[in-house]
Amino acid sequence: MPPSSTHSDIERIMKRKTKTLIFPIFLPMQGCRERCIYCDQNLIASDEAIDYDQQLELAKTFLQAHSGKARQVAFYGGTFTGLEQGKRDALISALKGYLDEEASFRISTHPLFINEEITRWCKESGIKTIELGIQDFDEAVLRASGRNYTTEEAVTACKLVKDAGLELGVQLMPGLPGSSPDSLIFNQTQVERLKLDFLRLYPVIVIRGTVLHQIWLRGEYQPLSLEEAVAQCADWQQFCERVGVKIIKMGLPSQMDQSSIVAGPWHPAFGQLVQAELLVRILEQQNEPDSIIKLDKKQWALIMGNKKMYLEVLQRRIPGSRVELVKSDTAKAERGNNITNFK
Ligand code: SF4
């Protein structure tokens, strides 16, 4: 399920592009019947004891303080619809009286814990958005990764959410065991067909103490390199722009305890690396080997930031090239709008 990004009370309220304010409450692995091979939500969502009464009080304050604005209280980090009914009801009813037309709940859950009765309950409860931890739609990848559902079950869960008129978000994990260029294409086909409202991409990393760690120690699994994971997320970005699906997150939280990561493409500025890769792709189309490439300030920061990682990539892809920092207008005039509009 979508992991935590922070526990600071102020930092928790994240303003998204849609202007919807989100107040996340983390329920690490609660409602999960088993631990997925790569998962340690206690690590990702912080292993401090969480005071749920306090969180609910803070959520009430959040709902009241932003009255009239689009806002959601999000229950993340576990299988919300796998929680026993009494617990689900208690969490919802503690806050439901504070909702207005602009406020709703958002939950993350597992595809096997979605059916018509559950989606009906979600609608009645004020839940507007469901994020499904699908991880991969490909049958072979699901099998190799120990997921206990089929492609058909994953697709059915997505359709049930859409059919109920709820907003559908899906989490995918590039680089799962068994994934391949073909499975990437299969996933993209599903994302387009299912008309997702948004996508999260969390390239797989190997966390100490997980089943995947054991598999990796036996030499039976190799995660994507950082450059491969960035390239795959850039492919997703280009694909999603074409088909009109929003990507709201790429890469695991920057605040993760790095000492528990034993392998895999984690980077604290993963999203920036994806932007740098996309910029390099544009520059490749526009520049011959041995060119002097003019960059504006923002583009310069992408190429020179993160220890010049993408300067090295750029010079590998456009041999003999050099970069030069110029005023935005010059770069714009010379390169056209597509690059200056690059986000
Ligand atoms: S369902 Fe999500 S939270 Fe639960 S164990 Fe699997 S990945 Fe972790």
Coordinates of C-alpha atoms and ligand atoms in Angstrom, one line a residue:
M1 CA 0.0 0.0 0.0
P2 CA 1.2 3.6 -0.4
P3 CA 3.8 4.2 2.2
S4 CA 4.3 7.1 4.5
S5 CA 6.2 10.1 3.5
T6 CA 6.5 11.9 6.9
H7 CA 5.2 12.0 10.4
S8 CA 5.6 15.7 11.1
D9 CA 2.2 17.1 11.7
I10 CA 2.8 20.1 9.5
E11 CA 4.6 18.3 6.8
R12 CA 1.7 15.8 6.6
I13 CA -0.6 18.3 5.0
M14 CA 0.6 18.0 1.4
K15 CA -0.7 20.3 -1.3
R16 CA -1.2 18.4 -4.5
K17 CA -1.5 19.7 -8.0
T18 CA -5.2 19.2 -7.7
K19 CA -5.2 21.5 -4.7
T20 CA -6.7 18.7 -2.6
L21 CA -5.2 18.8 0.9
I22 CA -4.3 15.4 2.3
F23 CA -4.0 14.5 6.0
P24 CA -2.5 11.0 6.1
I25 CA -3.0 8.6 8.9
F26 CA -0.7 5.5 8.7
L27 CA -1.9 2.1 9.7
P28 CA 1.3 0.1 9.1
M29 CA 0.3 -3.4 7.7
Q30 CA -3.0 -3.2 9.6
G31 CA -5.7 -5.4 7.9
C32 CA -3.0 -7.3 5.9
R33 CA -3.4 -11.1 6.0
E34 CA 0.2 -11.7 5.2
R35 CA 3.4 -9.6 4.7
C36 CA 4.2 -9.1 1.0
I37 CA 7.7 -10.3 0.1
Y38 CA 9.2 -6.8 -0.2
C39 CA 7.2 -5.0 2.5
D40 CA 8.1 -3.5 5.8
Q41 CA 5.6 -0.8 6.4
N42 CA 6.8 -0.4 9.9
L43 CA 10.1 0.8 8.6
I44 CA 8.6 2.9 5.8
A45 CA 5.9 4.4 7.9
S46 CA 8.1 4.8 11.0
D47 CA 8.2 2.2 13.7
E48 CA 7.3 4.6 16.5
A49 CA 4.2 3.7 18.3
I50 CA 1.4 5.6 16.7
D51 CA -1.1 7.2 18.9
Y52 CA -4.3 6.8 16.9
D53 CA -6.5 8.9 19.2
Q54 CA -4.1 11.8 18.8
Q55 CA -4.0 11.3 15.0
L56 CA -7.8 11.4 14.9
E57 CA -7.8 14.6 16.9
L58 CA -5.3 16.1 14.5
A59 CA -7.4 15.0 11.6
K60 CA -10.5 16.7 13.1
T61 CA -8.4 19.9 13.5
F62 CA -7.3 19.6 9.9
L63 CA -10.8 19.2 8.6
Q64 CA -12.0 22.1 10.6
A65 CA -9.1 24.4 9.9
H66 CA -9.4 24.0 6.1
S67 CA -13.2 24.2 6.0
G68 CA -14.5 24.9 2.4
K69 CA -11.3 23.6 0.8
A70 CA -11.0 20.3 -1.1
R71 CA -9.4 18.0 1.5
Q72 CA -9.1 14.3 2.4
V73 CA -8.1 12.3 5.4
A74 CA -6.2 9.3 3.9
F75 CA -5.7 6.0 5.7
Y76 CA -2.5 4.6 4.3
G77 CA 0.0 1.9 4.9
G78 CA -2.2 -1.2 5.3
T79 CA -5.2 -2.9 3.9
F80 CA -8.0 -0.7 5.0
T81 CA -10.9 -2.8 3.8
G82 CA -9.2 -5.8 5.4
L83 CA -9.6 -4.3 8.8
E84 CA -12.4 -5.8 10.9
Q85 CA -15.6 -4.0 10.3
G86 CA -15.8 -2.6 13.8
K87 CA -12.4 -1.0 13.5
R88 CA -13.1 0.5 10.1
D89 CA -16.4 1.9 11.3
A90 CA -14.8 3.3 14.4
L91 CA -12.1 5.2 12.3
I92 CA -14.7 6.5 9.9
S93 CA -17.3 7.5 12.4
A94 CA -14.7 9.4 14.5
L95 CA -14.3 11.8 11.6
K96 CA -17.4 11.5 9.5
G97 CA -19.3 14.3 11.4
Y98 CA -16.4 16.7 10.3
L99 CA -16.9 16.1 6.6
D100 CA -18.6 18.7 4.4
E101 CA -19.1 18.7 0.6
E102 CA -15.4 19.4 0.0
A103 CA -14.1 16.8 2.4
S104 CA -13.8 13.0 2.0
F105 CA -11.7 10.0 2.9
R106 CA -9.1 8.3 0.9
I107 CA -7.9 4.7 1.6
S108 CA -5.3 2.3 0.4
T109 CA -6.1 -1.4 0.2
H110 CA -5.4 -4.8 -1.4
P111 CA -7.2 -5.9 -4.6
L112 CA -8.6 -9.0 -2.9
F113 CA -10.4 -6.8 -0.4
I114 CA -12.7 -5.1 -2.9
N115 CA -16.2 -6.3 -3.8
E116 CA -19.5 -4.7 -4.5
E117 CA -20.5 -4.8 -0.8
I118 CA -17.3 -3.1 0.2
T119 CA -17.5 -0.4 -2.5
R120 CA -21.0 0.3 -1.4
W121 CA -19.9 0.7 2.2
C122 CA -17.0 2.9 1.0
K123 CA -19.4 5.3 -0.7
E124 CA -21.8 5.4 2.2
S125 CA -18.9 6.1 4.5
G126 CA -17.6 9.2 2.7
I127 CA -14.7 7.5 1.0
K128 CA -14.1 9.1 -2.4
T129 CA -10.7 7.7 -3.5
I130 CA -9.4 4.1 -3.3
E131 CA -5.8 3.4 -4.0
L132 CA -5.2 -0.3 -4.9
G133 CA -1.8 -1.9 -4.2
I134 CA -1.8 -3.9 -7.5
Q135 CA 2.0 -3.8 -7.8
D136 CA 1.9 -5.5 -11.2
F137 CA -0.8 -6.6 -13.5
D138 CA 1.2 -9.3 -15.3
E139 CA 0.4 -12.9 -14.3
A140 CA 4.0 -14.2 -14.3
V141 CA 5.2 -11.3 -12.2
L142 CA 2.4 -11.8 -9.7
R143 CA 3.3 -15.4 -9.4
A144 CA 7.1 -14.8 -9.1
S145 CA 6.5 -12.1 -6.5
G146 CA 4.3 -14.2 -4.3
R147 CA 1.2 -12.1 -4.9
N148 CA -1.9 -14.1 -4.1
Y149 CA -4.2 -12.9 -6.9
T150 CA -4.4 -13.1 -10.6
T151 CA -4.4 -10.5 -13.4
E152 CA -8.1 -11.0 -13.7
E153 CA -8.7 -10.4 -10.0
A154 CA -6.6 -7.3 -10.1
V155 CA -8.5 -6.0 -13.1
T156 CA -11.8 -6.8 -11.5
A157 CA -10.9 -4.9 -8.4
C158 CA -10.1 -1.8 -10.5
K159 CA -13.3 -2.1 -12.4
L160 CA -15.4 -2.4 -9.2
V161 CA -13.9 0.8 -7.9
K162 CA -14.6 2.6 -11.1
D163 CA -18.1 1.1 -11.5
A164 CA -18.9 2.4 -8.0
G165 CA -18.1 5.9 -9.2
L166 CA -15.1 6.1 -6.9
E167 CA -11.7 7.7 -7.8
L168 CA -9.2 4.9 -8.6
G169 CA -5.5 5.1 -7.9
V170 CA -3.1 2.2 -8.5
Q171 CA 0.3 1.5 -7.1
L172 CA 2.8 -0.3 -9.3
M173 CA 6.2 -1.5 -8.4
P174 CA 8.7 -1.6 -11.3
G175 CA 11.4 -4.2 -11.0
L176 CA 9.4 -7.0 -9.2
P177 CA 10.7 -10.5 -9.7
G178 CA 9.7 -11.8 -13.1
S179 CA 9.2 -8.4 -14.6
S180 CA 10.5 -7.8 -18.2
P181 CA 10.0 -5.3 -21.1
D182 CA 6.9 -7.3 -22.1
S183 CA 5.4 -7.1 -18.7
L184 CA 6.0 -3.3 -18.7
I185 CA 4.0 -3.1 -22.0
F186 CA 1.3 -5.3 -20.5
N187 CA 1.0 -3.0 -17.5
Q188 CA 0.8 0.0 -19.6
T189 CA -2.0 -1.5 -21.6
Q190 CA -4.0 -2.2 -18.4
V191 CA -3.4 1.3 -17.1
E192 CA -4.8 2.7 -20.3
R193 CA -7.8 0.3 -20.5
L194 CA -8.8 0.8 -16.9
K195 CA -8.8 4.5 -17.1
L196 CA -7.1 5.1 -13.8
D197 CA -7.4 8.4 -12.2
F198 CA -3.8 8.3 -11.0
L199 CA -0.8 6.1 -10.6
R200 CA 2.0 5.8 -8.0
L201 CA 5.3 4.1 -9.0
Y202 CA 7.5 2.6 -6.4
P203 CA 10.5 0.8 -7.9
V204 CA 11.3 -2.2 -5.8
I205 CA 14.0 -1.9 -3.2
V206 CA 15.3 -4.7 -1.0
I207 CA 14.7 -4.1 2.7
R208 CA 16.6 -6.0 5.4
G209 CA 14.6 -8.7 7.0
T210 CA 12.0 -9.1 4.2
V211 CA 11.5 -12.3 2.2
L212 CA 12.9 -10.5 -0.8
H213 CA 16.1 -9.9 1.2
Q214 CA 16.5 -13.7 1.5
I215 CA 15.8 -14.2 -2.2
W216 CA 18.3 -11.5 -3.0
L217 CA 20.9 -13.1 -0.7
R218 CA 20.5 -16.4 -2.5
G219 CA 21.3 -14.6 -5.7
E220 CA 17.8 -15.3 -7.2
Y221 CA 16.7 -11.7 -7.5
Q222 CA 18.4 -8.6 -8.8
P223 CA 16.7 -5.2 -8.4
L224 CA 16.8 -2.6 -11.1
S225 CA 19.8 -0.3 -11.1
L226 CA 19.0 3.3 -10.2
E227 CA 19.5 4.4 -13.9
E228 CA 17.2 1.5 -15.1
A229 CA 14.5 2.4 -12.5
V230 CA 14.7 6.1 -13.5
A231 CA 14.5 5.2 -17.2
Q232 CA 11.5 3.0 -16.6
C233 CA 9.7 5.7 -14.6
A234 CA 10.5 8.2 -17.4
D235 CA 8.9 5.7 -19.9
W236 CA 5.9 5.6 -17.6
Q237 CA 5.8 9.4 -17.5
Q238 CA 5.8 9.7 -21.3
F239 CA 3.2 7.0 -21.6
C240 CA 0.9 8.5 -19.0
E241 CA 1.1 11.9 -20.6
R242 CA -0.1 10.3 -23.8
V243 CA -3.0 8.5 -22.3
G244 CA -4.0 11.1 -19.8
V245 CA -3.2 9.3 -16.5
K246 CA -1.7 11.4 -13.7
I247 CA 1.4 10.0 -11.9
I248 CA 1.3 11.4 -8.3
K249 CA 4.4 9.8 -6.9
M250 CA 7.6 8.1 -8.1
G251 CA 10.1 6.5 -5.7
L252 CA 9.9 5.7 -2.1
P253 CA 10.0 8.4 0.6
S254 CA 13.2 10.4 0.9
Q255 CA 13.1 10.1 4.7
M256 CA 13.4 6.3 4.8
D257 CA 15.9 4.8 7.2
Q258 CA 18.7 4.0 4.6
S259 CA 20.5 1.6 6.9
S260 CA 17.7 -0.9 6.2
I261 CA 18.0 -0.7 2.5
V262 CA 20.3 -3.5 1.3
A263 CA 19.9 -3.1 -2.5
G264 CA 17.8 -1.4 -5.1
P265 CA 17.2 2.0 -6.7
W266 CA 16.4 4.2 -3.8
H267 CA 17.4 7.8 -4.1
P268 CA 16.2 10.8 -2.0
A269 CA 15.6 12.9 -5.1
F270 CA 14.2 10.1 -7.3
G271 CA 11.6 12.3 -9.0
Q272 CA 14.3 14.9 -10.0
L273 CA 16.3 12.1 -11.6
V274 CA 13.3 11.1 -13.6
Q275 CA 13.0 14.8 -14.7
A276 CA 16.6 14.8 -15.6
E277 CA 16.2 11.6 -17.7
L278 CA 13.3 13.2 -19.5
L279 CA 15.3 16.3 -20.3
V280 CA 18.2 14.2 -21.6
R281 CA 15.7 12.4 -23.9
I282 CA 14.6 15.8 -25.4
L283 CA 18.2 17.0 -25.7
E284 CA 19.2 13.8 -27.5
Q285 CA 16.6 14.5 -30.2
Q286 CA 17.9 18.1 -30.6
N287 CA 21.6 17.8 -30.4
E288 CA 24.3 16.1 -32.5
P289 CA 27.5 14.7 -31.0
D290 CA 30.1 17.4 -30.0
S291 CA 27.4 20.0 -29.5
I292 CA 27.4 22.8 -27.0
I293 CA 24.1 22.4 -25.2
K294 CA 22.5 25.5 -23.8
L295 CA 20.5 25.1 -20.6
D296 CA 18.4 27.5 -18.7
K297 CA 18.7 27.6 -14.9
K298 CA 16.1 24.9 -14.2
Q299 CA 17.5 22.5 -16.7
W300 CA 21.1 23.2 -15.5
A301 CA 20.0 22.3 -12.0
L302 CA 18.6 19.0 -13.2
I303 CA 21.7 18.1 -15.2
M304 CA 24.3 19.3 -12.6
G305 CA 22.4 18.3 -9.5
N306 CA 22.6 15.0 -7.6
K307 CA 26.4 14.8 -8.1
K308 CA 26.2 15.5 -11.8
M309 CA 24.7 12.0 -12.3
Y310 CA 22.8 13.1 -15.4
L311 CA 25.7 15.1 -16.8
E312 CA 27.5 11.8 -17.1
V313 CA 24.4 10.2 -18.7
L314 CA 24.0 13.2 -21.1
Q315 CA 27.7 13.0 -22.2
R316 CA 27.4 9.2 -22.7
R317 CA 24.3 9.6 -24.9
I318 CA 25.5 12.7 -26.8
P319 CA 29.3 12.0 -27.1
G320 CA 31.5 15.0 -27.0
S321 CA 28.8 17.4 -25.8
R322 CA 29.3 20.2 -23.4
V323 CA 26.7 22.1 -21.4
E324 CA 26.5 25.9 -21.0
L325 CA 24.2 27.9 -18.6
V326 CA 22.3 30.6 -20.4
K327 CA 19.4 33.0 -19.6
S328 CA 16.0 31.3 -19.9
D329 CA 15.0 33.4 -22.9
T330 CA 18.0 32.4 -24.9
A331 CA 17.5 28.7 -24.2
K332 CA 13.8 29.1 -25.0
A333 CA 14.5 30.8 -28.3
E334 CA 17.1 28.3 -29.3
R335 CA 15.3 25.2 -28.2
G336 CA 11.6 25.8 -28.6
N337 CA 8.8 25.7 -26.1
N338 CA 8.8 22.0 -25.5
I339 CA 11.9 22.1 -23.4
T340 CA 11.1 25.2 -21.4
N341 CA 7.7 23.8 -20.6
F342 CA 9.4 20.7 -19.3
K343 CA 8.4 20.0 -15.7
Ligands
SF4_1 S1 -0.6 -5.4 1.5 FE1 0.7 -3.5 1.4 S2 1.0 -3.0 3.6 FE2 0.2 -5.0 3.5 S3 2.0 -6.3 3.6 FE3 1.5 -6.0 1.5 S4 2.6 -4.2 0.7 FE4 2.7 -4.3 3.0

